[in-house]
């Protein structure tokens, strides 16, 4: 079973990140999330949320949570099929940028 993890790119990336990320940074990130989360219902500006379907860092449920929790009515959630966490750097970025522009132009 262990050999499956050794071959898994996502597992290897997480393993490397755990070793390389300072514990203080992880703590600060958790503090930030704890601070921001209760504020989401107070968001009053139009919001565009994009989620890469292949994102191994932020699960789709995070984008869905943001969409459901943000208080503004003018919001959009879109999934980009073959994109990972750095969504703007993948082949579908032109389609993403077009969606963002359309969203902004509607305002």
Coordinates of C-alpha atoms in Angstrom, one line a residue:
X1 CA 0.0 0.0 0.0
X2 CA 2.8 2.4 0.9
X3 CA 4.2 2.2 -2.7
X4 CA 0.9 3.8 -4.0
X5 CA 1.7 6.9 -1.9
X6 CA 5.3 7.1 -3.1
X7 CA 4.0 7.2 -6.7
X8 CA 1.2 9.7 -5.9
X9 CA 2.3 13.2 -7.1
X10 CA -0.2 15.0 -4.8
X11 CA 0.9 13.1 -1.7
X12 CA 4.5 13.9 -2.5
X13 CA 3.7 17.6 -2.9
X14 CA 1.9 17.6 0.5
X15 CA 4.8 15.8 2.1
X16 CA 7.3 18.3 0.7
X17 CA 5.0 21.3 1.7
X18 CA 4.8 19.9 5.3
X19 CA 8.6 19.8 5.6
X20 CA 9.1 23.2 3.9
X21 CA 6.3 25.3 5.4
X22 CA 7.2 27.0 8.7
X23 CA 4.8 26.1 11.5
X24 CA 4.4 29.8 12.3
X25 CA 3.0 30.3 8.8
X26 CA 0.5 27.5 9.2
X27 CA -0.6 29.1 12.5
X28 CA -1.0 32.5 10.9
X29 CA -3.0 31.1 8.0
X30 CA -5.4 29.4 10.5
X31 CA -5.7 32.6 12.4
X32 CA -6.6 34.5 9.2
X33 CA -9.2 31.9 8.3
X34 CA -10.7 32.1 11.8
X35 CA -10.9 35.9 11.5
X36 CA -12.3 36.0 7.9
X37 CA -14.9 33.2 8.1
X38 CA -17.4 35.1 10.3
X39 CA -17.1 38.1 8.1
X40 CA -18.2 36.4 4.9
X41 CA -21.9 37.1 5.4
X42 CA -21.0 40.8 5.4
X43 CA -19.5 40.9 1.9
X44 CA -21.5 43.5 -0.1
X45 CA -19.5 43.7 -3.3
X46 CA -20.2 41.5 -6.4
X47 CA -18.0 38.4 -6.1
X48 CA -16.6 36.0 -8.7
X49 CA -15.4 32.6 -7.3
X50 CA -13.4 30.3 -9.6
X51 CA -12.4 26.8 -8.6
X52 CA -10.1 24.4 -10.5
X53 CA -11.7 21.0 -10.7
X54 CA -8.3 19.4 -10.3
X55 CA -7.2 21.6 -7.4
X56 CA -5.4 19.4 -4.9
X57 CA -5.0 22.2 -2.3
X58 CA -8.5 23.8 -2.0
X59 CA -11.3 21.3 -2.3
X60 CA -14.5 22.2 -4.3
X61 CA -16.4 22.3 -1.0
X62 CA -14.4 25.4 -0.1
X63 CA -15.6 27.3 -3.2
X64 CA -19.2 26.1 -2.6
X65 CA -19.0 27.2 1.1
X66 CA -17.8 30.7 0.0
X67 CA -20.6 30.9 -2.6
X68 CA -23.3 29.8 -0.1
X69 CA -22.0 32.0 2.8
X70 CA -21.1 35.3 1.0
X71 CA -23.9 37.7 1.7
X72 CA -24.1 39.5 -1.6
X73 CA -26.7 38.4 -4.2
X74 CA -24.5 39.3 -7.2
X75 CA -22.1 36.4 -7.1
X76 CA -20.9 33.7 -9.5
X77 CA -19.2 30.3 -8.9
X78 CA -17.5 28.7 -11.9
X79 CA -15.4 25.5 -12.2
X80 CA -12.6 25.3 -14.6
X81 CA -12.3 21.7 -15.7
X82 CA -8.6 20.9 -16.1
X83 CA -7.2 23.5 -13.8
X84 CA -5.4 23.0 -10.5
X85 CA -4.7 25.4 -7.7
X86 CA -2.8 28.1 -9.7
X87 CA -5.9 28.5 -11.9
X88 CA -4.6 31.5 -13.9
X89 CA -1.6 29.5 -15.1
X90 CA -3.4 26.7 -16.9
X91 CA -4.5 26.3 -20.5
X92 CA -8.0 27.4 -19.8
X93 CA -7.0 30.7 -18.4
X94 CA -8.3 32.6 -21.4
X95 CA -11.8 31.1 -20.8
X96 CA -11.5 32.1 -17.1
X97 CA -10.4 35.6 -17.9
X98 CA -13.3 35.9 -20.4
X99 CA -15.8 34.9 -17.6
X100 CA -14.3 37.4 -15.2
X101 CA -14.5 40.1 -17.8
X102 CA -18.1 39.3 -18.5
X103 CA -18.9 39.3 -14.8
X104 CA -17.3 42.7 -14.4
X105 CA -19.0 44.2 -17.5
X106 CA -22.4 43.1 -16.2
X107 CA -21.8 45.4 -13.2

